[in-house]
Short mmCIF file of C-alpha atoms in Angstrom, two decimals:
data_model
loop_
_atom_site.label_atom_id
_atom_site.label_comp_id
_atom_site.label_asym_id
_atom_site.label_seq_id
_atom_site.Cartn_x
_atom_site.Cartn_y
_atom_site.Cartn_z
CA MET A 1 61.28 -32.52 4.40
CA ALA A 2 60.86 -30.99 7.81
CA ALA A 3 60.57 -33.10 10.89
CA LEU A 4 57.51 -33.10 13.15
CA THR A 5 57.76 -31.98 16.74
CA THR A 6 55.15 -32.49 19.45
CA GLY A 7 55.30 -28.94 20.69
CA VAL A 8 57.12 -25.68 20.44
CA GLY A 9 60.11 -27.03 22.32
CA GLY A 10 63.42 -25.52 23.39
CA ALA A 11 65.15 -25.42 19.99
CA ALA A 12 62.09 -24.18 18.19
CA ARG A 13 61.33 -21.66 20.90
CA ALA A 14 64.89 -20.28 20.72
CA ALA A 15 64.76 -20.06 17.00
CA MET A 16 61.40 -18.29 17.03
CA ALA A 17 62.69 -15.89 19.72
CA ALA A 18 65.67 -15.06 17.50
CA ALA A 19 63.32 -14.45 14.56
CA ALA A 20 61.06 -12.35 16.72
CA GLY A 21 63.93 -10.16 17.77
CA GLY A 22 65.27 -11.88 20.84
CA ASP A 23 68.91 -11.27 21.85
CA GLU A 24 70.43 -14.73 21.77
CA THR A 25 74.19 -15.00 22.22
CA ASP A 26 76.51 -17.93 22.37
CA SER A 27 79.04 -17.91 25.18
CA GLY A 28 81.35 -20.82 25.86
CA GLY A 29 79.46 -23.21 23.63
CA GLY A 30 76.13 -22.64 25.34
CA CYS A 31 73.19 -20.35 24.84
CA SER A 32 72.61 -17.33 27.02
CA PHE A 33 70.16 -14.48 26.85
CA ARG A 34 71.35 -11.01 27.69
CA ARG A 35 69.08 -8.16 28.63
CA LYS A 36 69.79 -4.82 27.07
CA GLY A 37 67.59 -3.04 29.63
CA PRO A 38 64.06 -3.24 30.96
CA ALA A 39 61.33 -1.94 28.69
CA PRO A 40 58.86 0.62 30.09
CA GLY A 41 55.98 -1.08 31.76
CA SER A 42 57.56 -4.52 31.35
CA GLY A 43 59.61 -6.73 33.61
CA GLY A 44 62.04 -7.58 30.76
CA SER A 45 62.91 -6.89 27.16
CA GLY A 46 61.62 -10.23 25.74
CA GLY A 47 57.93 -9.47 26.08
CA ALA A 48 58.30 -6.04 24.56
CA ARG A 49 60.09 -7.49 21.52
CA LEU A 50 57.33 -10.03 21.01
CA ARG A 51 54.71 -7.36 21.22
CA SER A 52 56.58 -5.24 18.71
CA ILE A 53 55.23 -7.48 15.92
CA ALA A 54 51.93 -5.93 14.77
CA GLY A 55 48.86 -8.03 15.49
CA THR A 56 50.53 -10.27 18.07
CA ARG A 57 50.63 -10.63 21.85
CA PRO A 58 52.22 -13.08 24.31
CA SER A 59 49.99 -15.68 25.93
CA VAL A 60 49.27 -15.09 29.64
CA ARG A 61 49.52 -18.85 30.16
CA ASN A 62 52.83 -19.74 28.67
CA GLY A 63 54.29 -16.66 27.01
CA GLN A 64 53.80 -18.14 23.54
CA LEU A 65 53.33 -15.57 20.78
CA LEU A 66 49.69 -15.39 19.68
CA VAL A 67 47.83 -14.02 16.67
CA SER A 68 44.11 -13.42 16.38
CA ALA A 69 41.90 -15.82 14.30
CA GLY A 70 39.89 -12.77 13.19
CA LEU A 71 37.00 -13.46 15.53
CA PRO A 72 37.58 -12.32 19.19
CA ALA A 73 34.99 -14.78 20.52
CA LEU A 74 36.87 -17.70 18.89
CA ASP A 75 40.17 -16.36 20.28
CA GLN A 76 38.68 -16.44 23.75
CA LEU A 77 37.66 -20.07 23.27
CA LEU A 78 41.12 -21.07 22.07
CA GLY A 79 42.96 -19.59 25.06
CA GLY A 80 43.64 -16.10 23.76
CA GLY A 81 44.30 -16.76 20.09
CA LEU A 82 46.32 -18.92 17.67
CA ALA A 83 49.87 -19.67 18.80
CA VAL A 84 52.47 -18.82 16.21
CA GLY A 85 53.85 -22.05 14.74
CA THR A 86 50.60 -23.99 15.10
CA LEU A 87 47.83 -25.28 12.87
CA LEU A 88 44.06 -24.66 13.21
CA LEU A 89 41.88 -27.23 11.51
CA ILE A 90 38.30 -26.15 10.73
CA GLU A 91 35.94 -29.01 9.98
CA GLU A 92 33.57 -27.63 7.40
CA ASP A 93 29.79 -27.54 7.80
CA LYS A 94 27.68 -29.47 5.33
CA TYR A 95 27.37 -26.68 2.76
CA ASN A 96 30.62 -24.92 3.52
CA ILE A 97 28.87 -21.62 4.39
CA TYR A 98 29.99 -20.79 7.94
CA SER A 99 33.41 -22.44 7.84
CA ASN A 100 34.15 -20.24 4.79
CA LEU A 101 33.34 -17.19 6.91
CA LEU A 102 35.89 -18.15 9.57
CA PHE A 103 38.43 -18.71 6.79
CA LYS A 104 37.83 -15.18 5.49
CA TYR A 105 37.97 -13.73 9.01
CA PHE A 106 41.46 -15.19 9.42
CA LEU A 107 42.70 -13.70 6.15
CA ALA A 108 41.03 -10.32 6.75
CA GLU A 109 42.68 -10.08 10.15
CA GLY A 110 46.05 -10.69 8.48
CA ILE A 111 45.57 -7.86 5.99
CA VAL A 112 44.46 -5.47 8.72
CA CYS A 113 47.50 -6.29 10.83
CA GLY A 114 49.87 -6.04 7.95
CA HIS A 115 50.84 -9.73 7.94
CA THR A 116 51.90 -11.57 4.81
CA LEU A 117 49.35 -14.01 3.43
CA LEU A 118 49.49 -17.25 1.46
CA VAL A 119 46.10 -18.16 0.11
CA ALA A 120 45.89 -21.70 -1.30
CA SER A 121 42.83 -23.23 -2.97
CA ALA A 122 41.94 -25.87 -5.54
CA LYS A 123 38.40 -24.61 -6.26
CA GLU A 124 38.18 -20.85 -5.90
CA ASP A 125 40.72 -18.38 -7.34
CA PRO A 126 42.65 -16.72 -4.43
CA ASP A 127 42.13 -13.31 -6.05
CA ASP A 128 38.36 -13.89 -5.84
CA ILE A 129 38.72 -14.99 -2.19
CA LEU A 130 40.41 -11.68 -1.30
CA GLN A 131 37.77 -9.69 -3.11
CA GLU A 132 35.14 -11.21 -0.79
CA LEU A 133 36.82 -10.41 2.50
CA PRO A 134 34.67 -8.42 4.94
CA GLU A 135 35.24 -4.79 5.74
CA PRO A 136 36.85 -3.91 9.11
CA LEU A 137 34.26 -2.57 11.58
CA HIS A 138 35.10 0.21 14.00
CA ASP A 139 34.45 -0.50 17.70
CA ASP A 140 31.75 2.12 18.08
CA LYS A 141 29.86 0.90 15.04
CA TYR A 142 30.04 -2.72 16.29
CA ARG A 143 28.80 -1.77 19.71
CA LYS A 144 25.85 0.10 18.18
CA GLU A 145 25.01 -2.91 15.99
CA LEU A 146 24.95 -5.20 19.06
CA ASP A 147 22.86 -2.69 21.01
CA ASP A 148 20.31 -2.64 18.24
CA VAL A 149 20.09 -6.42 18.17
CA SER A 150 19.75 -6.61 21.95
CA SER A 151 16.97 -4.01 22.02
CA ARG A 152 15.00 -5.86 19.36
CA LYS A 153 15.36 -9.10 21.19
CA SER A 154 14.25 -7.63 24.51
CA GLN A 155 11.17 -6.10 22.93
CA GLY A 156 10.12 -9.38 21.37
CA GLU A 157 10.44 -11.46 24.54
CA PRO A 158 8.12 -11.41 27.62
CA ASP A 159 9.66 -10.44 30.95
CA ILE A 160 9.43 -13.75 32.79
CA SER A 161 11.67 -14.63 35.71
CA MET A 162 13.77 -17.58 34.64
CA LYS A 163 16.57 -19.41 36.32
CA ILE A 164 19.14 -21.36 34.34
CA ALA A 165 19.98 -24.85 35.52
CA TRP A 166 22.95 -25.02 37.89
CA ARG A 167 25.37 -26.42 35.26
CA TYR A 168 25.00 -23.24 33.20
CA GLN A 169 25.18 -20.66 35.96
CA ASN A 170 29.00 -20.47 36.14
CA LEU A 171 29.77 -20.80 32.46
CA PRO A 172 32.22 -18.15 31.15
CA LYS A 173 30.60 -15.27 29.27
CA MET A 174 31.51 -14.93 25.65
CA GLU A 175 32.99 -11.68 24.40
CA THR A 176 30.29 -10.24 22.22
CA GLY A 177 31.72 -6.75 21.80
CA PRO A 178 35.10 -5.07 21.66
CA GLY A 179 36.76 -3.72 24.82
CA SER A 180 37.67 -0.09 24.93
CA SER A 181 41.40 -0.74 25.18
CA SER A 182 41.61 -3.98 23.20
CA ARG A 183 43.81 -3.81 20.09
CA PHE A 184 44.20 -7.54 19.55
CA GLY A 185 41.60 -8.84 17.12
CA HIS A 186 39.23 -6.83 15.01
CA TYR A 187 35.58 -6.88 14.10
CA TYR A 188 34.20 -7.05 10.54
CA ASP A 189 31.01 -6.15 8.67
CA MET A 190 29.95 -9.17 6.63
CA SER A 191 27.48 -7.06 4.61
CA LYS A 192 30.33 -5.00 3.08
CA ARG A 193 33.55 -5.84 1.23
CA MET A 194 36.98 -4.72 2.28
CA PRO A 195 38.03 -1.54 0.43
CA GLN A 196 40.20 -2.08 -2.64
CA GLU A 197 42.97 0.25 -1.42
CA ILE A 198 43.44 -1.98 1.70
CA ILE A 199 43.60 -5.16 -0.40
CA GLN A 200 46.02 -3.65 -2.91
CA SER A 201 48.34 -2.55 -0.12
CA ALA A 202 48.55 -6.09 1.29
CA LYS A 203 51.46 -8.39 0.65
CA TRP A 204 50.22 -11.79 -0.23
CA HIS A 205 51.01 -14.95 -2.30
CA ARG A 206 48.55 -17.09 -4.24
CA PHE A 207 48.43 -20.83 -4.84
CA PHE A 208 45.76 -21.93 -7.27
CA LEU A 209 46.11 -25.63 -7.88
CA PRO A 210 44.81 -25.76 -11.48
CA GLU A 211 47.49 -23.19 -12.49
CA GLU A 212 50.27 -25.04 -10.62
CA ILE A 213 49.45 -28.40 -12.12
CA THR A 214 49.27 -26.94 -15.62
CA SER A 215 52.65 -25.19 -15.20
CA TYR A 216 54.46 -28.23 -13.77
CA PRO A 217 52.69 -31.40 -14.94
CA ASN A 218 55.64 -33.77 -14.33
CA VAL A 219 55.94 -33.47 -10.53
CA GLU A 220 55.63 -36.96 -9.00
CA SER A 221 55.81 -38.27 -5.45
CA CYS A 222 55.14 -41.71 -4.14
CA ALA A 223 54.04 -40.40 -0.73
CA LEU A 224 51.96 -37.33 -1.58
CA THR A 225 49.66 -36.25 -4.29
CA HIS A 226 50.91 -33.72 -6.89
CA GLY A 227 48.92 -30.94 -5.29
CA TYR A 228 50.19 -31.52 -1.78
CA THR A 229 53.81 -31.77 -2.97
CA LYS A 230 53.65 -28.51 -4.88
CA LEU A 231 51.92 -26.74 -1.99
CA LEU A 232 54.61 -27.81 0.50
CA HIS A 233 57.33 -26.68 -1.89
CA SER A 234 55.59 -23.29 -2.25
CA ILE A 235 55.27 -22.89 1.57
CA GLN A 236 58.83 -23.87 2.14
CA ARG A 237 60.10 -21.43 -0.51
CA ILE A 238 58.18 -18.48 0.95
CA VAL A 239 59.27 -19.25 4.52
CA SER A 240 62.91 -19.48 3.44
CA GLU A 241 63.20 -16.68 0.93
CA GLU A 242 61.23 -14.06 2.84
CA GLY A 243 62.90 -14.67 6.18
CA PHE A 244 60.08 -16.30 8.12
CA ASP A 245 62.36 -19.24 9.00
CA GLY A 246 63.06 -18.99 12.73
CA SER A 247 66.43 -20.72 12.38
CA CYS A 248 67.78 -17.71 10.37
CA PRO A 249 67.20 -14.40 12.18
CA GLN A 250 65.65 -11.77 9.90
CA LYS A 251 67.49 -8.58 9.22
CA LYS A 252 64.44 -6.64 8.20
CA GLN A 253 61.42 -5.81 10.32
CA LYS A 254 59.77 -8.95 11.69
CA ASN A 255 56.38 -10.07 10.45
CA ILE A 256 53.98 -12.99 10.54
CA LEU A 257 53.03 -15.35 7.63
CA ARG A 258 49.42 -16.37 7.70
CA ILE A 259 48.71 -19.53 5.61
CA GLY A 260 45.12 -20.22 4.59
CA ILE A 261 44.33 -23.51 2.79
CA GLN A 262 40.78 -24.06 1.55
CA SER A 263 38.96 -27.46 1.47
CA LEU A 264 42.08 -29.62 1.82
CA GLY A 265 41.38 -33.28 1.27
CA SER A 266 38.63 -32.74 -1.31
CA PRO A 267 38.78 -34.56 -4.66
CA LEU A 268 39.84 -31.21 -6.28
CA TRP A 269 43.20 -31.63 -4.54
CA GLY A 270 43.66 -34.99 -6.20
CA ASP A 271 42.84 -36.84 -2.99
CA ASP A 272 40.30 -39.68 -2.82
CA ILE A 273 39.62 -39.95 0.97
CA CYS A 274 36.19 -38.49 0.34
CA CYS A 275 35.36 -41.05 -2.35
CA ALA A 276 36.12 -44.45 -0.85
CA ASP A 277 36.37 -46.25 2.45
CA THR A 278 39.79 -47.65 1.54
CA PRO A 279 41.21 -44.87 -0.68
CA GLU A 280 44.38 -45.24 -2.74
CA HIS A 281 45.94 -42.14 -1.11
CA MET A 282 44.92 -43.06 2.44
CA HIS A 283 48.01 -41.51 4.05
CA SER A 284 48.63 -38.61 1.67
CA LEU A 285 46.79 -35.97 3.73
CA THR A 286 48.26 -37.12 7.01
CA ARG A 287 51.77 -37.04 5.56
CA PHE A 288 51.14 -33.54 4.27
CA LEU A 289 50.06 -32.37 7.78
CA TYR A 290 53.07 -34.08 9.33
CA VAL A 291 55.51 -32.15 7.17
CA LEU A 292 53.51 -28.89 7.34
CA ARG A 293 53.62 -28.86 11.16
CA GLY A 294 57.39 -29.22 10.99
CA LEU A 295 57.61 -26.18 8.79
CA LEU A 296 55.27 -24.20 11.00
CA ARG A 297 57.15 -25.09 14.19
CA MET A 298 60.35 -23.49 12.85
CA SER A 299 58.82 -20.30 11.43
CA LEU A 300 56.94 -17.16 12.33
CA SER A 301 53.71 -18.42 10.77
CA ALA A 302 50.20 -19.58 11.59
CA CYS A 303 48.00 -21.78 9.42
CA VAL A 304 44.23 -22.29 9.06
CA ILE A 305 43.00 -25.24 7.07
CA THR A 306 39.39 -26.13 6.24
CA VAL A 307 38.61 -29.85 5.62
CA PRO A 308 35.32 -31.43 4.48
CA SER A 309 35.38 -33.97 7.35
CA HIS A 310 31.74 -34.95 6.83
CA LEU A 311 32.69 -36.34 3.41
CA ILE A 312 35.60 -38.51 4.63
CA GLN A 313 34.41 -42.13 4.40
CA ASN A 314 36.93 -43.68 6.70
CA LYS A 315 36.59 -42.21 10.23
CA ALA A 316 40.02 -43.51 11.18
CA ILE A 317 41.44 -40.99 8.70
CA THR A 318 39.45 -38.25 10.39
CA ALA A 319 40.91 -39.22 13.79
CA ARG A 320 44.46 -39.14 12.40
CA VAL A 321 43.90 -35.78 10.78
CA ARG A 322 42.72 -34.37 14.07
CA ASN A 323 45.70 -35.82 15.93
CA LEU A 324 48.06 -34.18 13.45
CA SER A 325 46.47 -30.73 14.03
CA ASP A 326 47.10 -28.45 16.96
CA THR A 327 43.62 -26.93 17.26
CA VAL A 328 40.43 -28.58 15.85
CA VAL A 329 37.11 -26.68 15.55
CA GLY A 330 34.06 -28.22 13.96
CA LEU A 331 30.97 -26.47 12.62
CA GLU A 332 27.59 -28.11 12.51
CA SER A 333 25.01 -26.24 10.53
CA PHE A 334 21.24 -26.62 11.14
CA LEU A 335 20.50 -25.88 7.44
CA GLY A 336 18.58 -28.81 5.96
CA SER A 337 18.37 -30.67 9.32
CA GLU A 338 15.54 -31.33 11.75
CA ARG A 339 17.03 -28.84 14.17
CA GLU A 340 16.34 -26.00 11.75
CA ALA A 341 12.65 -26.15 12.57
CA SER A 342 13.08 -26.91 16.28
CA SER A 343 12.10 -24.19 18.73
CA LEU A 344 15.08 -25.08 20.92
CA TYR A 345 17.48 -23.86 18.17
CA LYS A 346 15.40 -21.01 16.69
CA ASP A 347 17.88 -18.36 17.78
CA PHE A 348 20.95 -20.06 16.28
CA HIS A 349 22.18 -21.24 12.89
CA GLY A 350 24.41 -24.09 14.12
CA LEU A 351 26.72 -25.55 16.78
CA ILE A 352 30.41 -25.08 17.13
CA HIS A 353 32.53 -27.91 18.59
CA ILE A 354 35.98 -27.28 20.12
CA HIS A 355 37.43 -30.78 19.61
CA GLN A 356 41.03 -29.98 20.48
CA ILE A 357 43.08 -27.08 21.98
CA PRO A 358 46.86 -27.13 21.77
CA ARG A 359 48.77 -27.96 24.92
CA LEU A 360 52.19 -26.77 23.84
CA ASN A 361 55.33 -28.70 24.95
CA SER A 362 53.10 -31.71 25.71
CA LEU A 363 52.35 -34.99 24.04
CA ILE A 364 48.57 -34.58 24.18
CA GLY A 365 46.09 -31.86 23.32
CA ASP A 366 43.76 -30.02 25.69
CA VAL A 367 39.95 -30.13 25.62
CA SER A 368 37.72 -27.15 26.01
CA ASP A 369 35.70 -26.94 29.24
CA THR A 370 32.80 -25.20 27.47
CA LYS A 371 30.75 -27.71 25.49
CA ASP A 372 27.42 -26.05 24.72
CA LEU A 373 28.37 -23.48 22.07
CA ALA A 374 26.24 -22.19 19.21
CA PHE A 375 26.72 -19.62 16.53
CA LYS A 376 24.46 -17.33 14.51
CA LEU A 377 25.04 -15.08 11.56
CA GLN A 378 23.31 -11.75 12.09
CA ARG A 379 22.95 -9.03 9.52
CA LYS A 380 26.54 -7.86 9.81
CA VAL A 381 28.42 -10.06 12.27
CA PHE A 382 29.07 -13.71 13.15
CA THR A 383 28.66 -14.44 16.88
CA ILE A 384 29.40 -17.35 19.15
CA GLU A 385 27.30 -17.83 22.34
CA VAL A 386 26.89 -20.29 25.13
CA ARG A 387 23.76 -22.35 24.43
CA GLU A 388 21.47 -22.69 27.41
CA PRO A 389 18.93 -25.39 26.54
CA LEU A 390 17.89 -26.38 30.10
CA CYS A 391 15.73 -23.75 31.81
CA PHE A 392 12.98 -23.91 34.34
CA CYS A 393 10.70 -21.34 35.94
CA VAL A 394 10.93 -20.39 39.54
CA PHE A 395 7.51 -19.87 41.14
#
């Protein structure tokens, strides 16, 4: 089993640089990095090599390689995107409607960028999940859709001079439309399905728990449930056999492995943390995340997991699950709640909570500065906006 690290440290960073195409040489028993020549428009060759992997870019904060979560507004909230080698935990909304959309955005972005996918589920067949991925939306079509929505909104509201309370004046503006030169992150039409020719050209792996348990019924582990054990073995095999392991430089063209795991921790995975306050497998999920992060740290991969946190009886387990994740995003839907009929929330479908942002090479996680975030599902797109509940008129 792999060991957990608190951040993408020196050894892991060197291994990932080698896997991404870095020129690492050993001279006199030590490690040295030799430049072959400056790249055009770049101060060195390292950044150009990292950008050579489709669908990635280096972070402006720490140089860490990033991939898009499939929703540019979410990338902006997370500091530019998902860091390669990290785990994004999505806490599902009550009816698993909007969290499932974010899950599909992540997978759709991987197919558009040419990344390899691993889709794991205990409930829905991975083939069916791919068939429901949204269609990529061109920038001009997306801009036209947003313009139409804005015009309808402006026509329906009176022109009253309003001033937002001081605490909302300097909040960062969310990216609601694509930039003219942005090639990192794409937009998708939720009303249409991704064309079959695009799906068929994708390279992906499936993990459907009912099939795996039927095929290998005698797998036993005292620390993990059968489903978690088999899933870890499957991830480790793909990372090793297909050259995503950062400790072994790839000879072929470099690529990213996107791992998507649906509703982890639910009873369908053989876990009982959603059924009792003192479950029999209390530490099974946390052990799984511990080992998974070790695999991610030493590979060119990024993982998104959805968890039904609202069903977990013991809140101490929820806290441990968050601590073992790099990024934690929670979705709170207004469906079936009192807020659904409230005039304060009439323009939104729910709230989004950024519980934790990774602070790489550190023992603790970061916290988002923007707290008042809401989301809404329009006819074609899923948008995230800064909620401004406190307003007063200026006379």
